[in-house]
Structures are given as C-alpha cells and as structure tokens.
C-alpha cells in the first residue's frame, strides 16, 4: 500500500448568527464562523473528493441553487475561490483528475460542488441516495436541493448488506473503483443515510464524520459539551435523533480507545480544520 496524500480544504465559509451560541465563545450578537471541511485525496490512479462544499453555481445563482431560507439562516460567503474546483486548480491539478466524489450525505453545503465535476462517479449510502431522489418526507423536501445534481451524475450506492467491521463499526464498505484504503462508514441519524468516510493515509486513519457532530467538544471522552445553538440546530435538522446520539457515543468511544490510530473530525468546526491548515480561527480555539 502506498501513502495516501490528503489535502484538507475549506470549501465554504458560513457566518450564521451568534458566535457565542455556535462557536462557544465571543459575542452573543457577533457572527459565528463555520466551514465546509472537505478532503482531496491523491491516489496513484486519480483524485478523490470527500464532500464538496459549495460549488460555482451556488455562487453564481445563490437563491435558485440554495434557496432563500438557507441563505438567510446559514449566511454562506459563497466565494468562488473557496470552491473545490478552484482549489483543485490552484493545487496544480486538472479538474478532470477528480474521477470520484464520496459524499457523507446530500445536504446542500456538502453537495454543491458535484456539478463542477460532472464526469466524476459520486459514491454515497443507498438510503441517502433514495432520500435525495424521492424526498419522501416534508423535512427531506426542505433539506435537499435536487438542482445540485440535475446534471445527472453517475451514482454508486452502498447499503447495509455485506461490508466489514472497522473499529467496531459494521457494514463498512470499500468503494467500487477506488483503493481499498477509502471506506464508507455508516453514521445514520443526521440524515437518513448519513455516513462517515475513512481514509488510511499510511501513517494513520482519518475519519471524516460529516455532520455526525458539529463541535469538537461533542467527542471529548472526558467532558462532552456543545454550544447551545449548535445543539439546538442538530436537534432541529436530525432525521433520527436516537440513531444520531448512538453514533455520537460510538465516535466518542472511538476517540477514547483508538485516538492514536484514528483521527476524527467533522465537517463544520473551524478549529478542527485549523489542526491541518492555518485557517484563521481568530479566538475560536480557546474552547
């Protein structure tokens, strides 16, 4: 097995209300900061994107692409320079080098960039794909934006049958056409088919936990904690609360038992992103 080089990217900055309630520090009425923590993984065959953040169409047509409610509540910056497409080019690659995209789930701040790579195969859990295509509940009709995949991507989906165990997580799948060091790890709850994505870098595993949690303190084995605003937000948007909380407990146990082998991070915590990049977190690291 060769070493997998992993780039940690912020593919979308967001400034929802109340830094204190969201980031856990700062002013009550100051704007918070969240990121879209994505991965660009180099393999011998191609590049793999894990989540995509916001794409160029989101920046060009924000209301049509994301909807007024999302824009009003989340307040994304939508800087085209933050798009995965722009960052792939700045890293010296061709966009067509990205042959595969692996999604934790289909929320718009994770899928906006897939249309910038229309040739790429998009991998995700079968239950998430079904929810996004059919949107059977009122909540799923509100959360998903089918225009983000109107270009008709090639989907590759995975269900609960088969798979392997991985550090106590079951039904973990290797992905078709990809190196065996990239795994889809079921973490349902936030959405119907939410997953994490694990990558063996050669030195250790990294687990992109998506929106299984929002704040680094939630997986603190000694003192789990989360700012009140983020906790309320997670409760409001979750598809299955008991499943989400059960998987959060399992992630906390994973960190406690295997922190030397597996590095866990979520999609939106800027302080977690700053562990890998010199992202300007201002005073957010004090928590």
Short mmCIF file of N, CA and C in Angstrom, two decimals, residues 42-134:
data_model
loop_
_atom_site.label_atom_id
_atom_site.label_comp_id
_atom_site.label_asym_id
_atom_site.label_seq_id
_atom_site.Cartn_x
_atom_site.Cartn_y
_atom_site.Cartn_z
N UNK A 42 -5.17 12.16 -2.90
CA UNK A 42 -4.37 11.75 -4.05
C UNK A 42 -4.15 10.24 -4.01
N UNK A 43 -4.48 9.57 -5.10
CA UNK A 43 -4.12 8.17 -5.26
C UNK A 43 -3.28 8.04 -6.53
N UNK A 44 -2.76 6.85 -6.76
CA UNK A 44 -1.96 6.64 -7.96
C UNK A 44 -2.80 6.75 -9.22
N UNK A 45 -4.11 6.50 -9.11
CA UNK A 45 -4.97 6.49 -10.28
C UNK A 45 -5.64 7.84 -10.54
N UNK A 46 -6.04 8.55 -9.50
CA UNK A 46 -6.85 9.76 -9.69
C UNK A 46 -6.93 10.52 -8.38
N UNK A 47 -7.71 11.59 -8.40
CA UNK A 47 -8.04 12.34 -7.21
C UNK A 47 -9.45 11.98 -6.74
N UNK A 48 -9.63 11.99 -5.42
CA UNK A 48 -10.94 11.72 -4.83
C UNK A 48 -11.31 12.92 -3.97
N UNK A 49 -12.51 13.45 -4.17
CA UNK A 49 -13.04 14.48 -3.29
C UNK A 49 -13.97 13.83 -2.27
N UNK A 50 -13.81 14.18 -1.01
CA UNK A 50 -14.72 13.74 0.03
C UNK A 50 -15.50 14.95 0.51
N UNK A 51 -16.78 14.97 0.17
CA UNK A 51 -17.65 16.13 0.26
C UNK A 51 -17.12 17.24 -0.66
N UNK A 52 -18.00 18.18 -1.02
CA UNK A 52 -17.59 19.20 -2.00
C UNK A 52 -17.89 20.62 -1.57
N UNK A 53 -18.59 20.81 -0.44
CA UNK A 53 -18.93 22.17 -0.05
C UNK A 53 -19.81 22.83 -1.10
N UNK A 54 -19.66 24.15 -1.24
CA UNK A 54 -20.43 24.90 -2.21
C UNK A 54 -19.70 24.93 -3.55
N UNK A 55 -20.46 24.94 -4.63
CA UNK A 55 -19.87 24.95 -5.96
C UNK A 55 -20.01 26.29 -6.64
N UNK A 56 -19.55 26.35 -7.88
CA UNK A 56 -19.57 27.61 -8.62
C UNK A 56 -21.00 28.05 -8.91
N UNK A 57 -21.91 27.12 -9.17
CA UNK A 57 -23.29 27.51 -9.44
C UNK A 57 -23.94 28.11 -8.20
N UNK A 58 -23.59 27.61 -7.01
CA UNK A 58 -24.12 28.19 -5.78
C UNK A 58 -23.74 29.66 -5.67
N UNK A 59 -22.51 30.00 -6.07
CA UNK A 59 -22.05 31.38 -6.02
C UNK A 59 -22.69 32.23 -7.10
N UNK A 60 -22.93 31.64 -8.27
CA UNK A 60 -23.47 32.41 -9.40
C UNK A 60 -24.98 32.63 -9.27
N UNK A 61 -25.69 31.64 -8.74
CA UNK A 61 -27.15 31.71 -8.61
C UNK A 61 -27.57 31.27 -7.21
N UNK A 62 -27.22 32.02 -6.19
CA UNK A 62 -27.43 31.52 -4.82
C UNK A 62 -28.88 31.25 -4.46
N UNK A 63 -29.81 32.10 -4.85
CA UNK A 63 -31.21 31.88 -4.47
C UNK A 63 -31.76 30.64 -5.18
N UNK A 64 -31.51 30.54 -6.48
CA UNK A 64 -32.01 29.39 -7.22
C UNK A 64 -31.36 28.09 -6.80
N UNK A 65 -30.09 28.15 -6.41
CA UNK A 65 -29.37 26.93 -6.07
C UNK A 65 -29.60 26.49 -4.64
N UNK A 66 -29.60 27.44 -3.71
CA UNK A 66 -29.64 27.10 -2.28
C UNK A 66 -30.96 27.45 -1.60
N UNK A 67 -31.69 28.41 -2.13
CA UNK A 67 -32.96 28.80 -1.53
C UNK A 67 -32.80 29.93 -0.53
N UNK A 68 -33.83 30.74 -0.43
CA UNK A 68 -33.78 31.93 0.43
C UNK A 68 -33.65 31.57 1.90
N UNK A 69 -34.34 30.54 2.37
CA UNK A 69 -34.27 30.19 3.79
C UNK A 69 -32.86 29.78 4.19
N UNK A 70 -32.22 28.95 3.37
CA UNK A 70 -30.86 28.53 3.66
C UNK A 70 -29.93 29.74 3.71
N UNK A 71 -30.04 30.63 2.74
CA UNK A 71 -29.17 31.81 2.68
C UNK A 71 -29.39 32.70 3.90
N UNK A 72 -30.62 32.86 4.30
CA UNK A 72 -30.92 33.74 5.43
C UNK A 72 -30.40 33.18 6.75
N UNK A 73 -30.53 31.88 6.94
CA UNK A 73 -30.15 31.28 8.22
C UNK A 73 -28.66 30.97 8.31
N UNK A 74 -28.08 30.44 7.23
CA UNK A 74 -26.70 29.95 7.26
C UNK A 74 -25.72 31.05 6.87
N UNK A 75 -26.12 31.97 6.02
CA UNK A 75 -25.31 33.10 5.57
C UNK A 75 -23.94 32.67 5.03
N UNK A 76 -23.95 31.84 3.97
CA UNK A 76 -22.67 31.43 3.38
C UNK A 76 -22.01 32.58 2.65
N UNK A 77 -20.68 32.60 2.63
CA UNK A 77 -19.93 33.64 1.94
C UNK A 77 -20.03 33.45 0.43
N UNK A 78 -19.95 32.21 -0.04
CA UNK A 78 -20.04 31.86 -1.46
C UNK A 78 -18.96 32.56 -2.28
N UNK A 79 -17.74 32.46 -1.80
CA UNK A 79 -16.58 32.97 -2.51
C UNK A 79 -16.15 31.91 -3.53
N UNK A 80 -16.16 32.23 -4.84
CA UNK A 80 -15.78 31.22 -5.84
C UNK A 80 -14.39 30.64 -5.61
N UNK A 81 -13.51 31.39 -4.95
CA UNK A 81 -12.16 30.89 -4.70
C UNK A 81 -12.16 29.74 -3.69
N UNK A 82 -13.24 29.61 -2.91
CA UNK A 82 -13.33 28.51 -1.95
C UNK A 82 -13.89 27.23 -2.58
N UNK A 83 -14.37 27.30 -3.79
CA UNK A 83 -14.94 26.09 -4.40
C UNK A 83 -13.86 25.03 -4.55
N UNK A 84 -14.29 23.77 -4.48
CA UNK A 84 -13.34 22.67 -4.69
C UNK A 84 -12.68 22.78 -6.06
N UNK A 85 -13.46 23.17 -7.06
CA UNK A 85 -12.91 23.31 -8.41
C UNK A 85 -11.74 24.28 -8.43
N UNK A 86 -11.93 25.46 -7.84
CA UNK A 86 -10.87 26.46 -7.82
C UNK A 86 -9.65 25.97 -7.06
N UNK A 87 -9.87 25.28 -5.95
CA UNK A 87 -8.75 24.83 -5.13
C UNK A 87 -7.99 23.67 -5.80
N UNK A 88 -8.69 22.81 -6.50
CA UNK A 88 -8.01 21.74 -7.26
C UNK A 88 -7.07 22.36 -8.28
N UNK A 89 -7.53 23.39 -8.98
CA UNK A 89 -6.70 24.05 -9.99
C UNK A 89 -5.51 24.73 -9.33
N UNK A 90 -5.72 25.41 -8.21
CA UNK A 90 -4.61 26.11 -7.54
C UNK A 90 -3.57 25.14 -7.02
N UNK A 91 -3.98 23.92 -6.70
CA UNK A 91 -3.03 22.90 -6.25
C UNK A 91 -2.23 22.30 -7.41
N UNK A 92 -2.55 22.72 -8.63
CA UNK A 92 -1.77 22.29 -9.78
C UNK A 92 -2.35 21.12 -10.54
N UNK A 93 -3.60 20.73 -10.25
CA UNK A 93 -4.22 19.60 -10.92
C UNK A 93 -5.19 20.08 -12.00
N UNK A 94 -5.55 19.17 -12.86
CA UNK A 94 -6.62 19.39 -13.81
C UNK A 94 -7.95 18.98 -13.16
N UNK A 95 -9.03 19.71 -13.41
CA UNK A 95 -10.32 19.28 -12.85
C UNK A 95 -10.67 17.84 -13.21
N UNK A 96 -10.30 17.40 -14.40
CA UNK A 96 -10.62 16.04 -14.81
C UNK A 96 -9.83 14.98 -14.06
N UNK A 97 -8.84 15.39 -13.28
CA UNK A 97 -8.13 14.44 -12.42
C UNK A 97 -9.04 13.92 -11.31
N UNK A 98 -10.10 14.68 -10.98
CA UNK A 98 -11.06 14.25 -9.96
C UNK A 98 -12.03 13.27 -10.62
N UNK A 99 -11.82 12.00 -10.37
CA UNK A 99 -12.64 10.96 -11.00
C UNK A 99 -13.73 10.42 -10.08
N UNK A 100 -13.58 10.66 -8.77
CA UNK A 100 -14.54 10.12 -7.81
C UNK A 100 -14.84 11.17 -6.74
N UNK A 101 -16.10 11.23 -6.33
CA UNK A 101 -16.55 12.07 -5.22
C UNK A 101 -17.26 11.16 -4.23
N UNK A 102 -16.89 11.25 -2.96
CA UNK A 102 -17.55 10.47 -1.91
C UNK A 102 -18.27 11.46 -1.00
N UNK A 103 -19.58 11.26 -0.81
CA UNK A 103 -20.39 12.19 -0.03
C UNK A 103 -20.79 11.58 1.31
N UNK A 104 -20.68 12.37 2.37
CA UNK A 104 -21.21 11.94 3.66
C UNK A 104 -22.73 11.95 3.63
N UNK A 105 -23.33 12.92 2.92
CA UNK A 105 -24.78 12.99 2.75
C UNK A 105 -25.07 14.08 1.72
N UNK A 106 -26.35 14.31 1.45
CA UNK A 106 -26.75 15.16 0.33
C UNK A 106 -27.22 16.55 0.73
N UNK A 107 -26.94 17.02 1.93
CA UNK A 107 -27.28 18.40 2.28
C UNK A 107 -26.54 19.37 1.37
N UNK A 108 -27.12 20.54 1.10
CA UNK A 108 -26.57 21.43 0.05
C UNK A 108 -25.18 21.98 0.33
N UNK A 109 -24.78 22.06 1.59
CA UNK A 109 -23.43 22.55 1.89
C UNK A 109 -22.39 21.44 1.77
N UNK A 110 -22.81 20.27 1.33
CA UNK A 110 -21.89 19.15 1.09
C UNK A 110 -21.86 18.73 -0.38
N UNK A 111 -22.89 19.10 -1.13
CA UNK A 111 -23.03 18.59 -2.49
C UNK A 111 -22.95 19.66 -3.57
N UNK A 112 -22.81 20.92 -3.20
CA UNK A 112 -22.86 21.98 -4.20
C UNK A 112 -21.81 21.86 -5.28
N UNK A 113 -20.67 21.26 -4.95
CA UNK A 113 -19.57 21.19 -5.91
C UNK A 113 -19.62 20.02 -6.86
N UNK A 114 -20.59 19.10 -6.71
CA UNK A 114 -20.54 17.91 -7.58
C UNK A 114 -20.78 18.28 -9.04
N UNK A 115 -21.54 19.33 -9.31
CA UNK A 115 -21.80 19.70 -10.70
C UNK A 115 -20.58 20.31 -11.37
N UNK A 116 -19.56 20.71 -10.60
CA UNK A 116 -18.31 21.20 -11.18
C UNK A 116 -17.44 20.06 -11.71
N UNK A 117 -17.81 18.82 -11.37
CA UNK A 117 -17.07 17.64 -11.82
C UNK A 117 -18.07 16.63 -12.39
N UNK A 118 -18.77 16.99 -13.49
CA UNK A 118 -19.90 16.17 -13.94
C UNK A 118 -19.50 14.78 -14.42
N UNK A 119 -18.23 14.58 -14.70
CA UNK A 119 -17.74 13.27 -15.16
C UNK A 119 -17.44 12.32 -14.00
N UNK A 120 -17.41 12.82 -12.79
CA UNK A 120 -16.98 12.02 -11.63
C UNK A 120 -18.10 11.08 -11.19
N UNK A 121 -17.72 9.89 -10.75
CA UNK A 121 -18.65 8.98 -10.10
C UNK A 121 -18.87 9.45 -8.67
N UNK A 122 -20.14 9.51 -8.25
CA UNK A 122 -20.49 10.01 -6.92
C UNK A 122 -20.91 8.83 -6.05
N UNK A 123 -20.20 8.60 -4.96
CA UNK A 123 -20.42 7.47 -4.06
C UNK A 123 -21.15 7.95 -2.80
N UNK A 124 -22.17 7.22 -2.36
CA UNK A 124 -22.87 7.54 -1.12
C UNK A 124 -23.71 6.34 -0.70
N UNK A 125 -24.30 6.45 0.49
CA UNK A 125 -25.13 5.37 1.01
C UNK A 125 -26.43 5.28 0.22
N UNK A 126 -26.91 4.07 0.01
CA UNK A 126 -28.13 3.86 -0.78
C UNK A 126 -29.34 4.54 -0.15
N UNK A 127 -29.44 4.52 1.17
CA UNK A 127 -30.60 5.16 1.81
C UNK A 127 -30.56 6.67 1.62
N UNK A 128 -29.36 7.26 1.61
CA UNK A 128 -29.25 8.69 1.38
C UNK A 128 -29.61 9.03 -0.07
N UNK A 129 -29.14 8.21 -0.99
CA UNK A 129 -29.48 8.43 -2.40
C UNK A 129 -30.99 8.37 -2.61
N UNK A 130 -31.63 7.36 -2.03
CA UNK A 130 -33.08 7.24 -2.16
C UNK A 130 -33.80 8.45 -1.57
N UNK A 131 -33.35 8.89 -0.40
CA UNK A 131 -33.98 10.05 0.24
C UNK A 131 -33.84 11.30 -0.60
N UNK A 132 -32.66 11.49 -1.20
CA UNK A 132 -32.44 12.67 -2.01
C UNK A 132 -33.21 12.64 -3.32
N UNK A 133 -33.36 11.46 -3.90
CA UNK A 133 -34.08 11.36 -5.17
C UNK A 133 -35.59 11.44 -4.97
N UNK A 134 -36.12 10.80 -3.93
CA UNK A 134 -37.56 10.72 -3.72
C UNK A 134 -38.09 11.79 -2.78
#
